[in-house]
Amino acid sequence: MNQILVSRSSMPDFDEYCEEIKKMWDTHWLTNMGEEHRKFQSDLEEFLDCRHVVLYTNGHLALENIIAAMQFEPGSEVITTPFTFASTTHAIVRNGLVPIFCDINDRDYTIDVDKIESLITDRTVAILPVHVYGNICDVERIRAIADAHGLKVIYDAAHAFAVKYHGVSTANFGDASMFSFHATKVFNTIEGGAVCFSNDELVSTMNDMKNFGIRGPESVVFVGGNAKMSEFQAAMGICNLRHLEEEIAKRKKVVERYRDRLTGIKGLKLCAEQAGVESNYAYFPVVFDGYGMNRDEVFDRLAENGIGARKYFYPLTNSFECYRDYPTAGSGKTPVAAYLADRVLTLPLYADLALEDVDRICDIIIKIK
Ligand SMILES: *Cc1c(COP(=O)(O)O)cnc(C)c1O
């Protein structure tokens, strides 16, 4: 029985990658913003249509550092959602800030904009929403609320690389957006990430943060850490970016097949496509509610057949043990997120997933009704 994992990393042809890294055997320049890094950064600024892209060794440190760059008072509050990966909440807390958990909406699972204002206090400094599954948050309403209250907006856009909203790249919403190029994402640099923004003043801060604040051989101006992207990661990015369009087109076919097979089945809820959004087909979430089996039973049945689905996102970050004592912790305070976390499963989805395998997955789900 062939095993199907929930994701499978996109990779360029072996020869193409070798060609890209070959020059390093002449230069011996392996990291510290070399030629590959420079090229990849400018490729991305063009692809994402964004004024500034600062590359990082992973998405998490990119997010941690862009929050730090805003220099909020310690103990300030950041409004965010718990229906996300650990990274989002951890990045807030590791900066000495307090996450205030807002519920999500049940249409696209992004932050419920109607619930943001009631959570704003005189300690609130920012909103940190997540473009979950590549679904775009209500960026206009969030901007309006932030402007009315003098708040910063930082998007966790880890899922939303290459997504466009009414023709505008997701890199251009809020004060900054973070992308992850982790191996499991639609676009990868093995490990990697970036922060995108338009404010010229942030460029040197973000560069200082990832390279010890070193400005020159004898000049250290900032207490920065180390989060640089290496030349090998950048080379992977250059190669993968060349094939991204084909990879997304293949993902689209997989998603269309899932929709064909699973639409209209009682007790199965699929996430509606968003109007005006050019999708990257990053994930395929299915909500099991009033189906013949519950989510965990479907998960187990798929696993018995060698198919890896993912309880994504379960548990919610506001029910993590490490956040037990936080003021808005507890999944009871975010009922929509809690409802979804107990019922959602993301099905296997990657560019090379065969349509026959999609059928096999759907057959298993449909037959266990
Ligand atoms: C992957 C991911 C991150 C972190 O990215 P890394 O590159 O793995 O550090 C952050 N937020 C979300 C929602 C993610 O899915």
GROMACS .gro file of C-alpha atoms and ligand atoms in nm:
model
  384
    1MET     CA    1   0.000   0.000   0.000
    2ASN     CA    2   0.151   0.332  -0.096
    3GLN     CA    3   0.177   0.580   0.186
    4ILE     CA    4   0.040   0.928   0.128
    5LEU     CA    5   0.163   1.201   0.358
    6VAL     CA    6  -0.029   1.522   0.417
    7SER     CA    7   0.231   1.724   0.228
    8ARG     CA    8   0.532   1.663   0.007
    9SER     CA    9   0.795   1.930  -0.050
   10SER     CA   10   0.828   2.081  -0.397
   11MET     CA   11   1.182   2.036  -0.531
   12PRO     CA   12   1.350   2.146  -0.853
   13ASP     CA   13   1.525   1.890  -1.072
   14PHE     CA   14   1.845   1.773  -0.908
   15ASP     CA   15   2.053   1.906  -1.198
   16GLU     CA   16   1.891   2.246  -1.185
   17TYR     CA   17   1.974   2.284  -0.816
   18CYS     CA   18   2.330   2.160  -0.872
   19GLU     CA   19   2.375   2.417  -1.146
   20GLU     CA   20   2.255   2.690  -0.911
   21ILE     CA   21   2.489   2.595  -0.624
   22LYS     CA   22   2.789   2.501  -0.841
   23LYS     CA   23   2.948   2.847  -0.824
   24MET     CA   24   2.983   2.814  -0.449
   25TRP     CA   25   3.256   2.556  -0.506
   26ASP     CA   26   3.454   2.842  -0.663
   27THR     CA   27   3.360   3.125  -0.428
   28HIS     CA   28   3.335   2.927  -0.102
   29TRP     CA   29   3.074   3.190  -0.004
   30LEU     CA   30   2.810   2.987   0.181
   31THR     CA   31   2.613   3.243   0.380
   32ASN     CA   32   2.613   3.610   0.491
   33MET     CA   33   2.416   3.774   0.212
   34GLY     CA   34   2.607   3.648  -0.090
   35GLU     CA   35   2.518   3.644  -0.456
   36GLU     CA   36   2.233   3.388  -0.425
   37HIS     CA   37   2.082   3.581  -0.136
   38ARG     CA   38   2.090   3.907  -0.333
   39LYS     CA   39   1.936   3.749  -0.641
   40PHE     CA   40   1.665   3.570  -0.446
   41GLN     CA   41   1.573   3.886  -0.258
   42SER     CA   42   1.532   4.086  -0.578
   43ASP     CA   43   1.344   3.798  -0.748
   44LEU     CA   44   1.101   3.805  -0.455
   45GLU     CA   45   1.060   4.183  -0.450
   46GLU     CA   46   0.957   4.157  -0.811
   47PHE     CA   47   0.739   3.847  -0.773
   48LEU     CA   48   0.561   3.979  -0.464
   49ASP     CA   49   0.545   4.332  -0.604
   50CYS     CA   50   0.674   4.457  -0.270
   51ARG     CA   51   0.904   4.747  -0.186
   52HIS     CA   52   1.113   4.563   0.074
   53VAL     CA   53   1.173   4.193   0.133
   54VAL     CA   54   1.412   4.092   0.411
   55LEU     CA   55   1.508   3.724   0.402
   56TYR     CA   56   1.530   3.509   0.713
   57THR     CA   57   1.643   3.158   0.795
   58ASN     CA   58   1.285   3.071   0.891
   59GLY     CA   59   0.944   3.232   0.914
   60HIS     CA   60   0.923   3.223   1.291
   61LEU     CA   61   1.232   3.438   1.350
   62ALA     CA   62   1.113   3.673   1.077
   63LEU     CA   63   0.788   3.718   1.272
   64GLU     CA   64   0.962   3.750   1.609
   65ASN     CA   65   1.195   4.013   1.469
   66ILE     CA   66   0.936   4.226   1.291
   67ILE     CA   67   0.739   4.241   1.617
   68ALA     CA   68   1.058   4.339   1.803
   69ALA     CA   69   1.132   4.605   1.540
   70MET     CA   70   0.808   4.783   1.634
   71GLN     CA   71   0.955   4.848   1.984
   72PHE     CA   72   0.632   4.808   2.178
   73GLU     CA   73   0.636   4.865   2.558
   74PRO     CA   74   0.686   4.533   2.740
   75GLY     CA   75   0.354   4.395   2.864
   76SER     CA   76   0.155   4.559   2.581
   77GLU     CA   77  -0.132   4.363   2.431
   78VAL     CA   78  -0.150   4.217   2.081
   79ILE     CA   79  -0.484   4.095   1.944
   80THR     CA   80  -0.445   3.767   1.758
   81THR     CA   81  -0.626   3.437   1.695
   82PRO     CA   82  -0.564   3.093   1.850
   83PHE     CA   83  -0.654   2.900   1.530
   84THR     CA   84  -0.295   2.897   1.407
   85PHE     CA   85   0.043   2.732   1.439
   86ALA     CA   86   0.231   2.769   1.770
   87SER     CA   87   0.468   3.017   1.604
   88THR     CA   88   0.217   3.305   1.588
   89THR     CA   89   0.140   3.315   1.959
   90HIS     CA   90   0.495   3.227   2.065
   91ALA     CA   91   0.635   3.517   1.858
   92ILE     CA   92   0.418   3.760   2.057
   93VAL     CA   93   0.501   3.612   2.397
   94ARG     CA   94   0.874   3.575   2.328
   95ASN     CA   95   0.876   3.952   2.274
   96GLY     CA   96   0.742   4.012   2.626
   97LEU     CA   97   0.395   4.102   2.495
   98VAL     CA   98   0.055   3.963   2.592
   99PRO     CA   99  -0.155   3.775   2.333
  100ILE     CA  100  -0.524   3.865   2.348
  101PHE     CA  101  -0.714   3.587   2.174
  102CYS     CA  102  -0.990   3.692   1.938
  103ASP     CA  103  -1.230   3.440   1.785
  104ILE     CA  104  -1.237   3.354   1.413
  105ASN     CA  105  -1.530   3.367   1.172
  106ASP     CA  106  -1.688   3.044   1.046
  107ARG     CA  107  -1.668   3.134   0.676
  108ASP     CA  108  -1.294   3.152   0.608
  109TYR     CA  109  -1.156   3.086   0.959
  110THR     CA  110  -0.967   3.417   0.976
  111ILE     CA  111  -1.005   3.670   1.261
  112ASP     CA  112  -1.367   3.775   1.330
  113VAL     CA  113  -1.341   4.149   1.263
  114ASP     CA  114  -1.667   4.217   1.451
  115LYS     CA  115  -1.502   4.098   1.772
  116ILE     CA  116  -1.177   4.295   1.754
  117GLU     CA  117  -1.290   4.630   1.894
  118SER     CA  118  -1.434   4.489   2.216
  119LEU     CA  119  -1.085   4.348   2.295
  120ILE     CA  120  -0.902   4.680   2.252
  121THR     CA  121  -0.778   4.837   2.577
  122ASP     CA  122  -0.537   5.122   2.651
  123ARG     CA  123  -0.259   4.861   2.647
  124THR     CA  124  -0.334   4.734   2.295
  125VAL     CA  125  -0.058   4.812   2.046
  126ALA     CA  126  -0.113   4.581   1.751
  127ILE     CA  127  -0.332   4.331   1.567
  128LEU     CA  128  -0.163   4.014   1.444
  129PRO     CA  129  -0.408   3.825   1.220
  130VAL     CA  130  -0.336   3.506   1.024
  131HIS     CA  131  -0.428   3.441   0.659
  132VAL     CA  132  -0.528   3.085   0.757
  133TYR     CA  133  -0.503   2.820   0.480
  134GLY     CA  134  -0.418   3.108   0.243
  135ASN     CA  135  -0.761   3.266   0.303
  136ILE     CA  136  -0.727   3.641   0.315
  137CYS     CA  137  -0.837   3.828   0.629
  138ASP     CA  138  -1.076   4.121   0.597
  139VAL     CA  139  -0.780   4.352   0.532
  140GLU     CA  140  -0.990   4.666   0.475
  141ARG     CA  141  -1.184   4.640   0.803
  142ILE     CA  142  -0.868   4.552   0.995
  143ARG     CA  143  -0.690   4.856   0.851
  144ALA     CA  144  -0.983   5.081   0.945
  145ILE     CA  145  -0.998   4.949   1.303
  146ALA     CA  146  -0.620   4.979   1.342
  147ASP     CA  147  -0.618   5.335   1.209
  148ALA     CA  148  -0.906   5.439   1.433
  149HIS     CA  149  -0.716   5.315   1.741
  150GLY     CA  150  -0.357   5.388   1.638
  151LEU     CA  151  -0.255   5.020   1.619
  152LYS     CA  152   0.004   4.841   1.404
  153VAL     CA  153  -0.102   4.548   1.187
  154ILE     CA  154   0.136   4.258   1.128
  155TYR     CA  155   0.008   3.968   0.918
  156ASP     CA  156   0.114   3.609   0.966
  157ALA     CA  157   0.103   3.531   0.593
  158ALA     CA  158   0.289   3.199   0.631
  159HIS     CA  159   0.011   3.024   0.433
  160ALA     CA  160  -0.050   3.298   0.180
  161PHE     CA  161   0.257   3.316  -0.043
  162ALA     CA  162   0.163   3.407  -0.402
  163VAL     CA  163  -0.199   3.481  -0.308
  164LYS     CA  164  -0.354   3.796  -0.451
  165TYR     CA  165  -0.658   3.989  -0.334
  166HIS     CA  166  -0.823   4.198  -0.607
  167GLY     CA  167  -0.490   4.181  -0.789
  168VAL     CA  168  -0.285   4.302  -0.489
  169SER     CA  169  -0.012   4.075  -0.353
  170THR     CA  170  -0.057   3.964   0.010
  171ALA     CA  171   0.287   4.109   0.080
  172ASN     CA  172   0.132   4.456   0.075
  173PHE     CA  173  -0.127   4.448   0.353
  174GLY     CA  174  -0.078   4.589   0.702
  175ASP     CA  175   0.246   4.742   0.829
  176ALA     CA  176   0.430   4.417   0.751
  177SER     CA  177   0.367   4.057   0.646
  178MET     CA  178   0.564   3.744   0.730
  179PHE     CA  179   0.597   3.451   0.490
  180SER     CA  180   0.731   3.108   0.574
  181PHE     CA  181   0.931   2.909   0.321
  182HIS     CA  182   0.937   2.594   0.533
  183ALA     CA  183   0.960   2.263   0.347
  184THR     CA  184   0.588   2.194   0.402
  185LYS     CA  185   0.466   2.521   0.255
  186VAL     CA  186   0.347   2.589  -0.103
  187PHE     CA  187   0.684   2.749  -0.176
  188ASN     CA  188   0.997   2.642   0.012
  189THR     CA  189   1.363   2.724   0.062
  190ILE     CA  190   1.406   2.410   0.279
  191GLU     CA  191   1.376   2.627   0.591
  192GLY     CA  192   1.327   2.997   0.533
  193GLY     CA  193   1.110   3.301   0.562
  194ALA     CA  194   1.078   3.668   0.486
  195VAL     CA  195   0.928   3.990   0.611
  196CYS     CA  196   0.770   4.225   0.358
  197PHE     CA  197   0.688   4.592   0.415
  198SER     CA  198   0.706   4.932   0.250
  199ASN     CA  199   0.851   5.148   0.532
  200ASP     CA  200   1.211   5.238   0.432
  201GLU     CA  201   1.311   5.295   0.796
  202LEU     CA  202   1.251   4.931   0.886
  203VAL     CA  203   1.510   4.795   0.641
  204SER     CA  204   1.822   4.855   0.847
  205THR     CA  205   1.650   4.743   1.169
  206MET     CA  206   1.539   4.415   1.014
  207ASN     CA  207   1.886   4.355   0.871
  208ASP     CA  208   2.049   4.438   1.207
  209MET     CA  209   1.815   4.195   1.383
  210LYS     CA  210   1.920   3.900   1.172
  211ASN     CA  211   2.294   3.973   1.173
  212PHE     CA  212   2.399   4.076   1.524
  213GLY     CA  213   2.351   4.447   1.447
  214ILE     CA  214   2.677   4.438   1.253
  215ARG     CA  215   2.698   4.725   1.005
  216GLY     CA  216   3.069   4.698   0.919
  217PRO     CA  217   3.387   4.519   1.027
  218GLU     CA  218   3.430   4.754   1.321
  219SER     CA  219   3.075   4.875   1.369
  220VAL     CA  220   2.807   4.703   1.579
  221VAL     CA  221   2.511   4.931   1.634
  222PHE     CA  222   2.233   4.705   1.758
  223VAL     CA  223   2.185   4.406   1.991
  224GLY     CA  224   2.073   4.171   1.715
  225GLY     CA  225   2.064   3.793   1.692
  226ASN     CA  226   2.143   3.560   1.405
  227ALA     CA  227   1.869   3.460   1.165
  228LYS     CA  228   2.033   3.487   0.824
  229MET     CA  229   1.926   3.285   0.522
  230SER     CA  230   2.213   3.080   0.378
  231GLU     CA  231   2.318   3.065   0.013
  232PHE     CA  232   2.191   2.707  -0.017
  233GLN     CA  233   1.847   2.810   0.104
  234ALA     CA  234   1.842   3.110  -0.132
  235ALA     CA  235   1.949   2.886  -0.424
  236MET     CA  236   1.657   2.651  -0.345
  237GLY     CA  237   1.427   2.952  -0.346
  238ILE     CA  238   1.556   3.076  -0.682
  239CYS     CA  239   1.495   2.733  -0.838
  240ASN     CA  240   1.156   2.670  -0.675
  241LEU     CA  241   1.030   3.016  -0.770
  242ARG     CA  242   1.089   2.934  -1.140
  243HIS     CA  243   0.839   2.648  -1.112
  244LEU     CA  244   0.590   2.795  -0.869
  245GLU     CA  245   0.324   2.872  -1.125
  246GLU     CA  246   0.319   2.510  -1.252
  247GLU     CA  247   0.317   2.379  -0.895
  248ILE     CA  248   0.016   2.594  -0.803
  249ALA     CA  249  -0.165   2.491  -1.124
  250LYS     CA  250  -0.116   2.125  -1.025
  251ARG     CA  251  -0.240   2.194  -0.673
  252LYS     CA  252  -0.547   2.358  -0.823
  253LYS     CA  253  -0.629   2.035  -1.012
  254VAL     CA  254  -0.605   1.837  -0.688
  255VAL     CA  255  -0.832   2.083  -0.507
  256GLU     CA  256  -1.084   2.075  -0.793
  257ARG     CA  257  -1.095   1.695  -0.773
  258TYR     CA  258  -1.152   1.706  -0.396
  259ARG     CA  259  -1.432   1.959  -0.448
  260ASP     CA  260  -1.593   1.747  -0.723
  261ARG     CA  261  -1.592   1.442  -0.503
  262LEU     CA  262  -1.678   1.591  -0.163
  263THR     CA  263  -1.920   1.875  -0.240
  264GLY     CA  264  -2.282   1.823  -0.133
  265ILE     CA  265  -2.219   1.533   0.107
  266LYS     CA  266  -2.428   1.569   0.421
  267GLY     CA  267  -2.216   1.641   0.728
  268LEU     CA  268  -1.910   1.750   0.531
  269LYS     CA  269  -1.837   2.119   0.510
  270LEU     CA  270  -1.581   2.253   0.264
  271CYS     CA  271  -1.433   2.601   0.285
  272ALA     CA  272  -1.590   2.831   0.022
  273GLU     CA  273  -1.360   3.001  -0.228
  274GLN     CA  274  -1.319   3.369  -0.144
  275ALA     CA  275  -1.443   3.627  -0.395
  276GLY     CA  276  -1.167   3.834  -0.552
  277VAL     CA  277  -0.890   3.603  -0.428
  278GLU     CA  278  -0.635   3.437  -0.653
  279SER     CA  279  -0.559   3.128  -0.444
  280ASN     CA  280  -0.237   2.932  -0.391
  281TYR     CA  281  -0.433   2.614  -0.304
  282ALA     CA  282  -0.223   2.567   0.008
  283TYR     CA  283  -0.455   2.346   0.213
  284PHE     CA  284  -0.780   2.153   0.180
  285PRO     CA  285  -0.968   2.170   0.511
  286VAL     CA  286  -1.282   1.961   0.562
  287VAL     CA  287  -1.512   2.007   0.861
  288PHE     CA  288  -1.692   1.694   0.988
  289ASP     CA  289  -2.016   1.787   1.162
  290GLY     CA  290  -2.312   1.552   1.173
  291TYR     CA  291  -2.128   1.305   0.950
  292GLY     CA  292  -2.141   0.928   1.012
  293MET     CA  293  -1.808   0.949   1.192
  294ASN     CA  294  -1.639   1.224   1.383
  295ARG     CA  295  -1.314   1.391   1.281
  296ASP     CA  296  -1.090   1.171   1.495
  297GLU     CA  297  -1.250   0.855   1.359
  298VAL     CA  298  -1.200   0.972   1.000
  299PHE     CA  299  -0.840   1.060   1.084
  300ASP     CA  300  -0.781   0.710   1.225
  301ARG     CA  301  -0.949   0.539   0.929
  302LEU     CA  302  -0.732   0.730   0.684
  303ALA     CA  303  -0.422   0.644   0.889
  304GLU     CA  304  -0.515   0.273   0.878
  305ASN     CA  305  -0.507   0.308   0.501
  306GLY     CA  306  -0.165   0.470   0.499
  307ILE     CA  307  -0.301   0.821   0.447
  308GLY     CA  308  -0.182   1.107   0.660
  309ALA     CA  309  -0.433   1.384   0.720
  310ARG     CA  310  -0.367   1.658   0.973
  311LYS     CA  311  -0.569   1.799   1.265
  312TYR     CA  312  -0.477   2.149   1.163
  313PHE     CA  313  -0.525   2.341   1.385
  314TYR     CA  314  -0.575   2.131   1.695
  315PRO     CA  315  -0.517   2.206   1.975
  316LEU     CA  316  -0.578   2.582   1.967
  317THR     CA  317  -0.284   2.787   2.090
  318ASN     CA  318  -0.501   2.930   2.370
  319SER     CA  319  -0.535   2.580   2.511
  320PHE     CA  320  -0.161   2.510   2.511
  321GLU     CA  321  -0.034   2.429   2.858
  322CYS     CA  322   0.217   2.713   2.836
  323TYR     CA  323  -0.064   2.970   2.799
  324ARG     CA  324  -0.282   2.839   3.081
  325ASP     CA  325  -0.233   3.151   3.294
  326TYR     CA  326  -0.286   3.415   3.024
  327PRO     CA  327  -0.586   3.648   3.061
  328THR     CA  328  -0.776   3.536   2.750
  329ALA     CA  329  -0.654   3.174   2.751
  330GLY     CA  330  -0.901   2.886   2.732
  331SER     CA  331  -1.075   2.768   2.420
  332GLY     CA  332  -1.414   2.854   2.578
  333LYS     CA  333  -1.348   3.221   2.504
  334THR     CA  334  -1.313   3.151   2.131
  335PRO     CA  335  -1.610   2.920   2.062
  336VAL     CA  336  -1.592   2.923   1.682
  337ALA     CA  337  -1.222   2.836   1.688
  338ALA     CA  338  -1.292   2.565   1.948
  339TYR     CA  339  -1.571   2.420   1.732
  340LEU     CA  340  -1.345   2.401   1.429
  341ALA     CA  341  -1.041   2.268   1.611
  342ASP     CA  342  -1.250   1.966   1.714
  343ARG     CA  343  -1.394   1.900   1.368
  344VAL     CA  344  -1.146   2.001   1.100
  345LEU     CA  345  -0.905   1.784   0.906
  346THR     CA  346  -0.674   1.902   0.628
  347LEU     CA  347  -0.644   1.638   0.359
  348PRO     CA  348  -0.322   1.549   0.173
  349LEU     CA  349  -0.240   1.820  -0.081
  350TYR     CA  350   0.070   1.871  -0.289
  351ALA     CA  351   0.151   1.937  -0.654
  352ASP     CA  352   0.237   1.576  -0.743
  353LEU     CA  353  -0.055   1.412  -0.564
  354ALA     CA  354  -0.211   1.185  -0.828
  355LEU     CA  355  -0.581   1.232  -0.897
  356GLU     CA  356  -0.626   0.854  -0.850
  357ASP     CA  357  -0.489   0.899  -0.499
  358VAL     CA  358  -0.732   1.185  -0.439
  359ASP     CA  359  -1.009   0.946  -0.547
  360ARG     CA  360  -0.880   0.677  -0.311
  361ILE     CA  361  -0.879   0.926  -0.021
  362CYS     CA  362  -1.232   1.041  -0.108
  363ASP     CA  363  -1.355   0.681  -0.141
  364ILE     CA  364  -1.232   0.605   0.208
  365ILE     CA  365  -1.401   0.916   0.349
  366ILE     CA  366  -1.727   0.858   0.161
  367LYS     CA  367  -1.750   0.486   0.240
  368ILE     CA  368  -1.715   0.537   0.613
  369LYS     CA  369  -2.024   0.754   0.621
  370LIG     C1  370   0.480   2.757   0.911
  370LIG     C2  371   0.414   2.863   0.993
  370LIG     C3  372   0.486   2.956   1.070
  370LIG     C4  373   0.635   2.946   1.098
  370LIG     O1  374   0.715   2.933   0.992
  370LIG     P1  375   0.856   2.855   0.999
  370LIG     O2  376   0.918   2.893   0.868
  370LIG     O3  377   0.827   2.710   1.011
  370LIG     O4  378   0.933   2.908   1.114
  370LIG     C5  379   0.417   3.059   1.131
  370LIG     N1  380   0.284   3.069   1.123
  370LIG     C6  381   0.209   2.980   1.054
  370LIG     C7  382   0.062   2.999   1.048
  370LIG     C8  383   0.271   2.873   0.989
  370LIG     O5  384   0.196   2.783   0.925
   0.00000   0.00000   0.00000
